[in-house]
Each structure stands twice: as C-alpha cells, then as structure tokens.
C-alpha cells in the first residue's frame, strides 16, 4: 500500500515512500489527519495538517526488510547458542542454560579430559542426543537463504557446535568452537572425523590406532578456537556485521564487533541486549526465528 489516508488497522506493512536512512532503517512517522482520529497520513504527505506525531510501531511491520545489503557489501554473521534455542537446544547462560547445570571446568576443559574423560563423554553424549533430534528453525533458514543470494559475500561464523546451519542449507558455516558430530584423537594428528556415536559410562573411552583417546572435536575452555585466520580475514573485509543470539561474554567472538567498529555498521539480534551491546550500531530485540526472516534486503 502506498502513502495516503489509511486507518491504523490498514496501516501498510512497509510504505515505499517513507524516509529511510542509508542503512535502510525505516523512520516512518504517521500524522493524524484533521477531523478523524482513526485516519492517518504518512509523513510524506506534506499537506496533511499536523497534530501529534506518532510512530508506526507494529513490530513485524517496523522490521520488514530493514537492513539493505548492497552488491558491494560483504556481510559477516556471528551466531551463538540463541539461534538454536527455538530448535530446542539449550543455551549456556541464563535460565535453563547448560552452565547452570554443569560446571564447564568439569566437562569442557583440557583439565576435565585429563581428570575424568568419561564424564566429559557423558556430557557430550547427552548433547549429541539432544542435537540429533533438533530441526532448523526459521532463523537458520533465513541465513541459508541469504547465503544463496550473497554467495561468497556472506561469511557465516558460528560458535555453535550443532549442525542446524548445515541442515537448513548453509554450505559455508565456519564452526569456530568445533562440531558436535565430529571426534578426533587427543594424541596424534589424525584429522577430525564424523562420529554420531554416544559414549555413556560404563563404555570405555574409544581409542585411536595410535593408542590415543578419541575426544570430542570441540574447542574447550583454555584451547584456541579454530579457523581464526580465516575469521579475522573475513572481519577485515566485511562491510556489515551481525551478531545473533550470543551473550557477548566469550572471547574472542565477543570482540569481533569491536574489530569492525567505525568501519562497518553492526547489528545484534536476540531477545535481550548482549553484554557488549554498546559496541553495536543497533540491537533488534526479539527471537531470531521471528526477526531474521524479515530483516535483510539483499541486492
Ligand atoms: P549464551 O548461552 O552465552 O548466550 C545465548 C544468547 O542467546 C543469550 O544472550 C540469549 O539472550 C540469546 N537467546 C535466547 N533465545 C534466543 C532466541 N530465540 N533468538 C535469539 N537469541 C536468543 O551462548 P553463546 O553466547 O553462544 O563455548 O556462548 C558462547 C560460548 O560460550 C559457547 O560457544 C560455548 C559457551 O561456553 C564453548 O563451549 C567453548
């Protein structure tokens, strides 16, 4: 629907004539038309007698296609546990978070592996079972669709170890904290391999041909995340940055937004502000499965 007198009920989802910033954020305002409280005109209709200015605030309407991505843009997207929350995979922090039930030092650290590898495998076996049942949600599908449009102009970096980006169709997700359905030897340089098994006690820890123990292919606390060279290269090249569903407390991912500051606009998507919210150009508050399908307008 274009500009003109409309009732609030009929307010357009997106008015093509509305003022937009360079970032494509719609600054649409509505002016009540004279003599009829239910009639409103867009701010573009300069002839409308102005009374009280109000903003059109229907949530999905306001967010519809708000971030324009030009043909020159290179987009960096960082995802965290929140994007998989709507698929039934628990996050780490906050109510119901994994670190409320487990101490990460006891299940996700080199010390834990030395001290009690069976407990470590028990923890990752539980997580494998939960992740094996999970299906991608509209947030994952929106990012896969964006990748199909932007191709190698999109760099998708995830802290998540589940495979939901891949199941949604993303081909190039970079897993900086490893992958839940891969394992590797803790001794030799045999590379990570696909492994969907669960190893619950009293099962013996599986062994490599070299005699080493097979461990989850996960970056534990105290270890160096994977693919950092590629990731920082992509950050340097990026012109738009998004972080989705991550609390902004775990380094180095929490500092990625600082790397693009002053050079590329940065956006956060999640139900609450992350710890590093002040570093972002704008935070979109809501569930990623609700917001992402309408957030991008790629060219
Ligand atoms: P956290 O559990 O710290 O944060 C999850 C974030 O997701 C929170 O900020 C929530 O507000 C947000 N969230 C919840 N539901 C959401 C939804 N439906 N849509 C969007 N966002 C939602 O998880 P991460 O920041 O990913 O590392 O944690 C980072 C790392 O810390 C993890 O990769 C893991 C953990 O310890 C390792 O295990 C090495």
mmCIF file of C-alpha atoms and ligand atoms in Angstrom:
data_model
loop_
_atom_site.group_PDB
_atom_site.id
_atom_site.type_symbol
_atom_site.label_atom_id
_atom_site.label_comp_id
_atom_site.label_asym_id
_atom_site.label_seq_id
_atom_site.Cartn_x
_atom_site.Cartn_y
_atom_site.Cartn_z
ATOM 1 C CA UNK A 1 0.000 0.000 0.000
ATOM 2 C CA UNK A 2 1.347 3.451 -0.853
ATOM 3 C CA UNK A 3 1.046 6.692 1.099
ATOM 4 C CA UNK A 4 -2.273 8.348 1.696
ATOM 5 C CA UNK A 5 -5.049 8.303 4.238
ATOM 6 C CA UNK A 6 -5.400 4.893 5.832
ATOM 7 C CA UNK A 7 -6.865 3.607 9.032
ATOM 8 C CA UNK A 8 -4.486 2.234 11.640
ATOM 9 C CA UNK A 9 -5.949 -1.194 11.047
ATOM 10 C CA UNK A 10 -4.942 -0.899 7.388
ATOM 11 C CA UNK A 11 -1.522 0.595 8.090
ATOM 12 C CA UNK A 12 0.843 -0.678 5.421
ATOM 13 C CA UNK A 13 3.450 -3.254 6.360
ATOM 14 C CA UNK A 14 6.044 -1.156 4.570
ATOM 15 C CA UNK A 15 5.409 2.182 2.916
ATOM 16 C CA UNK A 16 7.609 2.610 -0.123
ATOM 17 C CA UNK A 17 7.525 6.376 0.181
ATOM 18 C CA UNK A 18 8.804 6.542 3.717
ATOM 19 C CA UNK A 19 12.060 8.176 4.652
ATOM 20 C CA UNK A 20 14.916 5.735 5.060
ATOM 21 C CA UNK A 21 18.403 6.153 6.388
ATOM 22 C CA UNK A 22 21.453 4.999 4.457
ATOM 23 C CA UNK A 23 21.209 1.747 6.376
ATOM 24 C CA UNK A 24 17.701 1.208 5.151
ATOM 25 C CA UNK A 25 16.144 1.631 8.583
ATOM 26 C CA UNK A 26 12.683 2.968 8.032
ATOM 27 C CA UNK A 27 11.989 6.122 10.019
ATOM 28 C CA UNK A 28 8.326 6.127 9.065
ATOM 29 C CA UNK A 29 6.151 8.551 11.034
ATOM 30 C CA UNK A 30 2.429 8.947 10.934
ATOM 31 C CA UNK A 31 0.427 12.129 11.304
ATOM 32 C CA UNK A 32 -3.204 12.079 12.421
ATOM 33 C CA UNK A 33 -5.379 13.579 9.722
ATOM 34 C CA UNK A 34 -7.614 16.516 10.664
ATOM 35 C CA UNK A 35 -11.101 15.747 11.891
ATOM 36 C CA UNK A 36 -10.819 11.958 12.018
ATOM 37 C CA UNK A 37 -8.918 10.321 14.821
ATOM 38 C CA UNK A 38 -8.863 6.999 13.039
ATOM 39 C CA UNK A 39 -7.370 8.386 9.838
ATOM 40 C CA UNK A 40 -3.630 8.832 9.470
ATOM 41 C CA UNK A 41 -1.412 10.093 6.707
ATOM 42 C CA UNK A 42 2.236 9.314 6.156
ATOM 43 C CA UNK A 43 4.854 11.911 6.875
ATOM 44 C CA UNK A 44 5.398 12.149 3.113
ATOM 45 C CA UNK A 45 2.039 13.827 2.679
ATOM 46 C CA UNK A 46 3.234 17.357 3.480
ATOM 47 C CA UNK A 47 -0.234 18.790 3.001
ATOM 48 C CA UNK A 48 -1.626 16.843 5.932
ATOM 49 C CA UNK A 49 -2.399 19.127 8.866
ATOM 50 C CA UNK A 50 -0.023 18.043 11.563
ATOM 51 C CA UNK A 51 -1.311 17.348 15.061
ATOM 52 C CA UNK A 52 0.509 14.859 17.288
ATOM 53 C CA UNK A 53 3.338 12.885 15.713
ATOM 54 C CA UNK A 54 3.365 9.196 16.451
ATOM 55 C CA UNK A 55 5.494 6.371 15.169
ATOM 56 C CA UNK A 56 4.022 3.361 13.423
ATOM 57 C CA UNK A 57 5.056 0.579 15.747
ATOM 58 C CA UNK A 58 3.647 -2.772 14.631
ATOM 59 C CA UNK A 59 6.677 -4.973 15.365
ATOM 60 C CA UNK A 60 6.930 -7.026 12.203
ATOM 61 C CA UNK A 61 5.964 -4.068 10.039
ATOM 62 C CA UNK A 62 8.745 -1.947 11.526
ATOM 63 C CA UNK A 63 11.324 -4.652 10.942
ATOM 64 C CA UNK A 64 10.285 -5.670 7.478
ATOM 65 C CA UNK A 65 13.327 -5.569 5.214
ATOM 66 C CA UNK A 66 15.147 -3.052 7.296
ATOM 67 C CA UNK A 67 18.783 -3.795 6.522
ATOM 68 C CA UNK A 68 19.708 -3.230 2.928
ATOM 69 C CA UNK A 69 22.680 -5.140 1.653
ATOM 70 C CA UNK A 70 24.178 -3.679 -1.499
ATOM 71 C CA UNK A 71 26.034 -5.539 -4.226
ATOM 72 C CA UNK A 72 29.319 -4.203 -2.868
ATOM 73 C CA UNK A 73 28.685 -5.329 0.699
ATOM 74 C CA UNK A 74 30.484 -8.186 2.368
ATOM 75 C CA UNK A 75 28.480 -9.473 5.309
ATOM 76 C CA UNK A 76 29.930 -11.106 8.414
ATOM 77 C CA UNK A 77 27.456 -13.015 10.586
ATOM 78 C CA UNK A 78 28.333 -14.421 14.008
ATOM 79 C CA UNK A 79 25.804 -16.784 15.536
ATOM 80 C CA UNK A 80 25.585 -18.120 19.074
ATOM 81 C CA UNK A 81 23.509 -20.576 21.050
ATOM 82 C CA UNK A 82 20.423 -18.320 20.882
ATOM 83 C CA UNK A 83 19.797 -19.022 17.202
ATOM 84 C CA UNK A 84 19.281 -22.714 18.040
ATOM 85 C CA UNK A 85 17.187 -22.057 21.162
ATOM 86 C CA UNK A 86 13.926 -22.169 19.201
ATOM 87 C CA UNK A 87 15.007 -25.571 17.881
ATOM 88 C CA UNK A 88 15.093 -26.922 21.433
ATOM 89 C CA UNK A 89 18.853 -26.801 22.024
ATOM 90 C CA UNK A 90 19.592 -25.168 25.383
ATOM 91 C CA UNK A 91 21.795 -22.075 25.558
ATOM 92 C CA UNK A 92 24.692 -21.892 28.027
ATOM 93 C CA UNK A 93 23.814 -18.923 30.200
ATOM 94 C CA UNK A 94 20.542 -17.650 31.611
ATOM 95 C CA UNK A 95 17.566 -19.650 32.838
ATOM 96 C CA UNK A 96 17.781 -23.282 31.723
ATOM 97 C CA UNK A 97 21.328 -22.721 30.424
ATOM 98 C CA UNK A 98 23.804 -25.623 30.404
ATOM 99 C CA UNK A 99 26.257 -23.812 32.676
ATOM 100 C CA UNK A 100 23.545 -23.653 35.331
ATOM 101 C CA UNK A 101 23.548 -27.464 35.457
ATOM 102 C CA UNK A 102 27.206 -28.258 34.770
ATOM 103 C CA UNK A 103 30.491 -26.633 35.754
ATOM 104 C CA UNK A 104 32.342 -26.081 32.490
ATOM 105 C CA UNK A 105 35.679 -26.783 34.217
ATOM 106 C CA UNK A 106 34.415 -30.327 34.888
ATOM 107 C CA UNK A 107 33.071 -31.163 31.423
ATOM 108 C CA UNK A 108 34.547 -28.761 28.856
ATOM 109 C CA UNK A 109 38.218 -28.177 29.581
ATOM 110 C CA UNK A 110 41.543 -29.982 28.985
ATOM 111 C CA UNK A 111 41.742 -30.461 32.756
ATOM 112 C CA UNK A 112 38.357 -32.221 32.735
ATOM 113 C CA UNK A 113 39.549 -34.516 29.939
ATOM 114 C CA UNK A 114 42.695 -35.439 31.915
ATOM 115 C CA UNK A 115 40.791 -35.855 35.129
ATOM 116 C CA UNK A 116 37.538 -37.601 34.083
ATOM 117 C CA UNK A 117 37.169 -38.313 30.329
ATOM 118 C CA UNK A 118 34.103 -40.466 30.954
ATOM 119 C CA UNK A 119 32.238 -37.548 32.491
ATOM 120 C CA UNK A 120 33.257 -35.410 29.520
ATOM 121 C CA UNK A 121 31.905 -38.009 27.090
ATOM 122 C CA UNK A 122 28.741 -38.333 29.157
ATOM 123 C CA UNK A 123 28.171 -34.582 28.802
ATOM 124 C CA UNK A 124 28.807 -34.577 25.040
ATOM 125 C CA UNK A 125 26.759 -37.758 24.544
ATOM 126 C CA UNK A 126 23.761 -36.022 26.134
ATOM 127 C CA UNK A 127 24.337 -33.045 23.867
ATOM 128 C CA UNK A 128 24.650 -35.287 20.794
ATOM 129 C CA UNK A 129 21.292 -36.888 21.602
ATOM 130 C CA UNK A 130 19.553 -33.515 22.023
ATOM 131 C CA UNK A 131 21.124 -32.077 18.862
ATOM 132 C CA UNK A 132 20.301 -35.197 16.817
ATOM 133 C CA UNK A 133 16.589 -34.592 17.447
ATOM 134 C CA UNK A 134 16.671 -30.855 16.651
ATOM 135 C CA UNK A 135 15.450 -29.323 13.408
ATOM 136 C CA UNK A 136 16.493 -25.954 11.971
ATOM 137 C CA UNK A 137 14.142 -23.037 12.678
ATOM 138 C CA UNK A 138 13.216 -20.011 10.515
ATOM 139 C CA UNK A 139 16.334 -18.146 11.733
ATOM 140 C CA UNK A 140 18.646 -20.823 10.296
ATOM 141 C CA UNK A 141 16.638 -20.931 7.071
ATOM 142 C CA UNK A 142 16.817 -17.140 6.697
ATOM 143 C CA UNK A 143 20.618 -17.254 6.887
ATOM 144 C CA UNK A 144 20.799 -20.124 4.405
ATOM 145 C CA UNK A 145 18.607 -18.124 2.022
ATOM 146 C CA UNK A 146 20.851 -15.078 2.482
ATOM 147 C CA UNK A 147 23.886 -17.216 1.623
ATOM 148 C CA UNK A 148 22.218 -18.395 -1.583
ATOM 149 C CA UNK A 149 21.755 -14.758 -2.600
ATOM 150 C CA UNK A 150 25.097 -13.332 -1.471
ATOM 151 C CA UNK A 151 27.193 -16.458 -2.094
ATOM 152 C CA UNK A 152 30.781 -15.754 -1.024
ATOM 153 C CA UNK A 153 29.906 -12.218 0.071
ATOM 154 C CA UNK A 154 28.465 -13.814 3.206
ATOM 155 C CA UNK A 155 30.783 -15.199 5.879
ATOM 156 C CA UNK A 156 28.844 -17.224 8.447
ATOM 157 C CA UNK A 157 30.830 -17.838 11.608
ATOM 158 C CA UNK A 158 29.150 -19.835 14.345
ATOM 159 C CA UNK A 159 30.114 -20.556 17.927
ATOM 160 C CA UNK A 160 27.577 -23.368 17.822
ATOM 161 C CA UNK A 161 28.631 -26.965 17.568
ATOM 162 C CA UNK A 162 25.284 -28.263 16.284
ATOM 163 C CA UNK A 163 24.668 -28.847 12.561
ATOM 164 C CA UNK A 164 21.490 -26.784 12.205
ATOM 165 C CA UNK A 165 23.014 -24.207 9.848
ATOM 166 C CA UNK A 166 24.041 -27.043 7.516
ATOM 167 C CA UNK A 167 20.660 -28.782 7.850
ATOM 168 C CA UNK A 168 18.972 -25.516 6.855
ATOM 169 C CA UNK A 169 21.113 -25.387 3.713
ATOM 170 C CA UNK A 170 24.107 -23.214 4.665
ATOM 171 C CA UNK A 171 27.162 -24.550 2.822
ATOM 172 C CA UNK A 172 29.936 -22.446 4.297
ATOM 173 C CA UNK A 173 29.341 -22.161 8.042
ATOM 174 C CA UNK A 174 32.652 -21.878 9.892
ATOM 175 C CA UNK A 175 32.498 -23.584 13.297
ATOM 176 C CA UNK A 176 34.956 -21.735 15.492
ATOM 177 C CA UNK A 177 34.180 -23.893 18.562
ATOM 178 C CA UNK A 178 34.161 -27.220 16.710
ATOM 179 C CA UNK A 179 31.438 -29.655 15.739
ATOM 180 C CA UNK A 180 29.415 -31.902 17.990
ATOM 181 C CA UNK A 181 29.205 -34.740 15.465
ATOM 182 C CA UNK A 182 32.949 -34.928 14.925
ATOM 183 C CA UNK A 183 35.656 -36.518 17.079
ATOM 184 C CA UNK A 184 39.446 -36.621 16.950
ATOM 185 C CA UNK A 185 42.430 -38.271 18.598
ATOM 186 C CA UNK A 186 43.865 -36.500 21.624
ATOM 187 C CA UNK A 187 47.374 -37.672 20.751
ATOM 188 C CA UNK A 188 48.151 -37.987 17.019
ATOM 189 C CA UNK A 189 47.483 -35.623 14.131
ATOM 190 C CA UNK A 190 44.721 -37.725 12.566
ATOM 191 C CA UNK A 191 42.144 -35.129 11.496
ATOM 192 C CA UNK A 192 38.621 -34.802 12.895
ATOM 193 C CA UNK A 193 36.192 -37.423 11.580
ATOM 194 C CA UNK A 194 32.394 -37.794 11.506
ATOM 195 C CA UNK A 195 31.120 -39.504 14.644
ATOM 196 C CA UNK A 196 27.494 -39.665 15.759
ATOM 197 C CA UNK A 197 28.056 -42.311 18.471
ATOM 198 C CA UNK A 198 27.276 -41.709 22.105
ATOM 199 C CA UNK A 199 29.765 -42.909 24.736
ATOM 200 C CA UNK A 200 27.987 -43.125 28.042
ATOM 201 C CA UNK A 201 29.665 -44.658 31.075
ATOM 202 C CA UNK A 202 30.432 -47.500 31.672
ATOM 203 C CA UNK A 203 31.511 -47.584 27.989
ATOM 204 C CA UNK A 204 35.268 -47.472 27.551
ATOM 205 C CA UNK A 205 36.733 -44.342 26.016
ATOM 206 C CA UNK A 206 37.201 -45.114 22.298
ATOM 207 C CA UNK A 207 40.827 -45.436 21.176
ATOM 208 C CA UNK A 208 42.682 -44.301 18.071
ATOM 209 C CA UNK A 209 45.012 -46.742 16.199
ATOM 210 C CA UNK A 210 47.917 -44.873 17.784
ATOM 211 C CA UNK A 211 46.615 -45.697 21.268
ATOM 212 C CA UNK A 212 45.431 -42.149 21.985
ATOM 213 C CA UNK A 213 41.940 -41.483 23.286
ATOM 214 C CA UNK A 214 39.197 -40.239 20.999
ATOM 215 C CA UNK A 215 37.815 -36.925 22.228
ATOM 216 C CA UNK A 216 35.006 -34.648 21.002
ATOM 217 C CA UNK A 217 36.101 -32.193 18.283
ATOM 218 C CA UNK A 218 35.185 -29.225 20.466
ATOM 219 C CA UNK A 219 37.174 -26.172 21.474
ATOM 220 C CA UNK A 220 37.245 -26.347 25.241
ATOM 221 C CA UNK A 221 37.909 -23.534 27.671
ATOM 222 C CA UNK A 222 41.626 -22.828 27.601
ATOM 223 C CA UNK A 223 42.007 -24.001 23.971
ATOM 224 C CA UNK A 224 42.398 -21.866 20.867
ATOM 225 C CA UNK A 225 39.272 -21.574 18.670
ATOM 226 C CA UNK A 226 39.502 -22.954 15.147
ATOM 227 C CA UNK A 227 39.838 -21.076 11.820
ATOM 228 C CA UNK A 228 40.852 -17.780 13.452
ATOM 229 C CA UNK A 229 42.989 -16.699 10.483
ATOM 230 C CA UNK A 230 40.074 -17.038 8.032
ATOM 231 C CA UNK A 231 37.726 -15.411 10.511
ATOM 232 C CA UNK A 232 39.856 -12.298 11.066
ATOM 233 C CA UNK A 233 40.464 -12.009 7.323
ATOM 234 C CA UNK A 234 36.673 -12.032 6.776
ATOM 235 C CA UNK A 235 36.206 -9.475 9.560
ATOM 236 C CA UNK A 236 38.723 -7.151 7.877
ATOM 237 C CA UNK A 237 36.873 -7.468 4.564
ATOM 238 C CA UNK A 238 33.356 -7.113 5.956
ATOM 239 C CA UNK A 239 31.219 -4.007 5.411
ATOM 240 C CA UNK A 240 28.218 -5.104 7.511
ATOM 241 C CA UNK A 241 28.354 -7.106 10.746
ATOM 242 C CA UNK A 242 25.622 -9.080 12.520
ATOM 243 C CA UNK A 243 25.745 -10.988 15.798
ATOM 244 C CA UNK A 244 22.777 -13.230 16.512
ATOM 245 C CA UNK A 245 21.851 -14.988 19.761
ATOM 246 C CA UNK A 246 25.127 -14.639 21.619
ATOM 247 C CA UNK A 247 25.574 -13.154 25.086
ATOM 248 C CA UNK A 248 28.774 -11.295 24.143
ATOM 249 C CA UNK A 249 30.842 -12.594 27.037
ATOM 250 C CA UNK A 250 33.050 -15.302 25.495
ATOM 251 C CA UNK A 251 36.223 -14.206 23.726
ATOM 252 C CA UNK A 252 37.407 -13.875 21.059
ATOM 253 C CA UNK A 253 33.909 -13.801 19.489
ATOM 254 C CA UNK A 254 32.707 -11.098 21.884
ATOM 255 C CA UNK A 255 35.310 -8.696 20.453
ATOM 256 C CA UNK A 256 34.529 -9.259 16.765
ATOM 257 C CA UNK A 257 32.141 -6.312 16.765
ATOM 258 C CA UNK A 258 34.926 -4.079 18.078
ATOM 259 C CA UNK A 259 37.050 -5.031 15.055
ATOM 260 C CA UNK A 260 34.552 -3.524 12.631
ATOM 261 C CA UNK A 261 33.620 -0.522 14.759
ATOM 262 C CA UNK A 262 33.786 2.808 12.916
ATOM 263 C CA UNK A 263 34.106 0.961 9.593
ATOM 264 C CA UNK A 264 31.022 -1.217 9.202
ATOM 265 C CA UNK A 265 27.529 -0.893 10.723
ATOM 266 C CA UNK A 266 26.880 -3.636 13.248
ATOM 267 C CA UNK A 267 23.602 -5.177 14.362
ATOM 268 C CA UNK A 268 22.600 -7.511 17.166
ATOM 269 C CA UNK A 269 19.561 -9.814 17.088
ATOM 270 C CA UNK A 270 18.298 -11.531 20.228
ATOM 271 C CA UNK A 271 15.636 -11.226 22.933
ATOM 272 C CA UNK A 272 17.869 -9.238 25.281
ATOM 273 C CA UNK A 273 20.835 -6.922 24.924
ATOM 274 C CA UNK A 274 24.187 -8.708 24.993
ATOM 275 C CA UNK A 275 26.977 -7.703 27.399
ATOM 276 C CA UNK A 276 28.715 -5.828 24.552
ATOM 277 C CA UNK A 277 25.546 -4.033 23.364
ATOM 278 C CA UNK A 278 27.172 -0.586 23.385
ATOM 279 C CA UNK A 279 29.530 -1.639 20.589
ATOM 280 C CA UNK A 280 26.648 -2.216 18.142
ATOM 281 C CA UNK A 281 25.073 0.323 15.822
ATOM 282 C CA UNK A 282 21.656 -1.107 16.668
ATOM 283 C CA UNK A 283 20.149 -4.016 18.597
ATOM 284 C CA UNK A 284 16.975 -5.683 17.319
ATOM 285 C CA UNK A 285 15.311 -7.255 20.329
ATOM 286 C CA UNK A 286 13.321 -10.414 19.691
ATOM 287 C CA UNK A 287 13.742 -14.075 18.863
ATOM 288 C CA UNK A 288 15.947 -14.704 15.853
ATOM 289 C CA UNK A 289 13.374 -17.106 14.387
ATOM 290 C CA UNK A 290 10.852 -14.257 14.383
ATOM 291 C CA UNK A 291 13.118 -11.429 13.246
ATOM 292 C CA UNK A 292 15.612 -12.870 10.760
ATOM 293 C CA UNK A 293 13.162 -13.870 8.007
ATOM 294 C CA UNK A 294 12.213 -10.166 7.595
ATOM 295 C CA UNK A 295 15.485 -8.469 8.452
ATOM 296 C CA UNK A 296 17.559 -8.488 5.265
ATOM 297 C CA UNK A 297 17.027 -6.809 1.956
ATOM 298 C CA UNK A 298 19.859 -8.121 -0.191
ATOM 299 C CA UNK A 299 20.614 -6.778 -3.643
HETATM 300 P P1 LIG B 1 24.984 -17.944 25.696
HETATM 301 O O1 LIG B 1 24.208 -19.025 26.345
HETATM 302 O O2 LIG B 1 26.023 -17.273 26.499
HETATM 303 O O3 LIG B 1 24.010 -16.815 25.160
HETATM 304 C C1 LIG B 1 22.882 -17.137 24.398
HETATM 305 C C2 LIG B 1 22.212 -15.857 23.976
HETATM 306 O O4 LIG B 1 21.127 -16.205 23.147
HETATM 307 C C3 LIG B 1 21.658 -15.014 25.121
HETATM 308 O O5 LIG B 1 22.129 -13.704 25.025
HETATM 309 C C4 LIG B 1 20.143 -15.052 24.914
HETATM 310 O O6 LIG B 1 19.530 -13.819 25.192
HETATM 311 C C5 LIG B 1 20.064 -15.350 23.435
HETATM 312 N N1 LIG B 1 18.815 -16.033 23.008
HETATM 313 C C6 LIG B 1 17.999 -16.845 23.728
HETATM 314 N N2 LIG B 1 16.957 -17.239 22.977
HETATM 315 C C7 LIG B 1 17.108 -16.666 21.757
HETATM 316 C C8 LIG B 1 16.366 -16.683 20.543
HETATM 317 N N3 LIG B 1 15.233 -17.381 20.432
HETATM 318 N N4 LIG B 1 16.831 -15.960 19.494
HETATM 319 C C9 LIG B 1 17.979 -15.263 19.594
HETATM 320 N N5 LIG B 1 18.721 -15.208 20.713
HETATM 321 C C10 LIG B 1 18.308 -15.899 21.779
HETATM 322 O O7 LIG B 1 25.576 -18.570 24.353
HETATM 323 P P2 LIG B 1 26.792 -18.064 23.456
HETATM 324 O O8 LIG B 1 26.945 -16.600 23.517
HETATM 325 O O9 LIG B 1 26.658 -18.707 22.144
HETATM 326 O O10 LIG B 1 31.565 -22.200 24.211
HETATM 327 O O11 LIG B 1 28.010 -18.711 24.229
HETATM 328 C C11 LIG B 1 29.289 -18.582 23.693
HETATM 329 C C12 LIG B 1 30.103 -19.770 24.066
HETATM 330 O O12 LIG B 1 30.057 -19.958 25.474
HETATM 331 C C13 LIG B 1 29.586 -21.076 23.507
HETATM 332 O O13 LIG B 1 30.004 -21.328 22.193
HETATM 333 C C14 LIG B 1 30.159 -22.078 24.453
HETATM 334 C C15 LIG B 1 29.836 -21.360 25.743
HETATM 335 O O14 LIG B 1 30.589 -21.711 26.846
HETATM 336 C C16 LIG B 1 32.187 -23.375 24.427
HETATM 337 O O15 LIG B 1 31.594 -24.361 24.834
HETATM 338 C C17 LIG B 1 33.639 -23.342 24.106
#
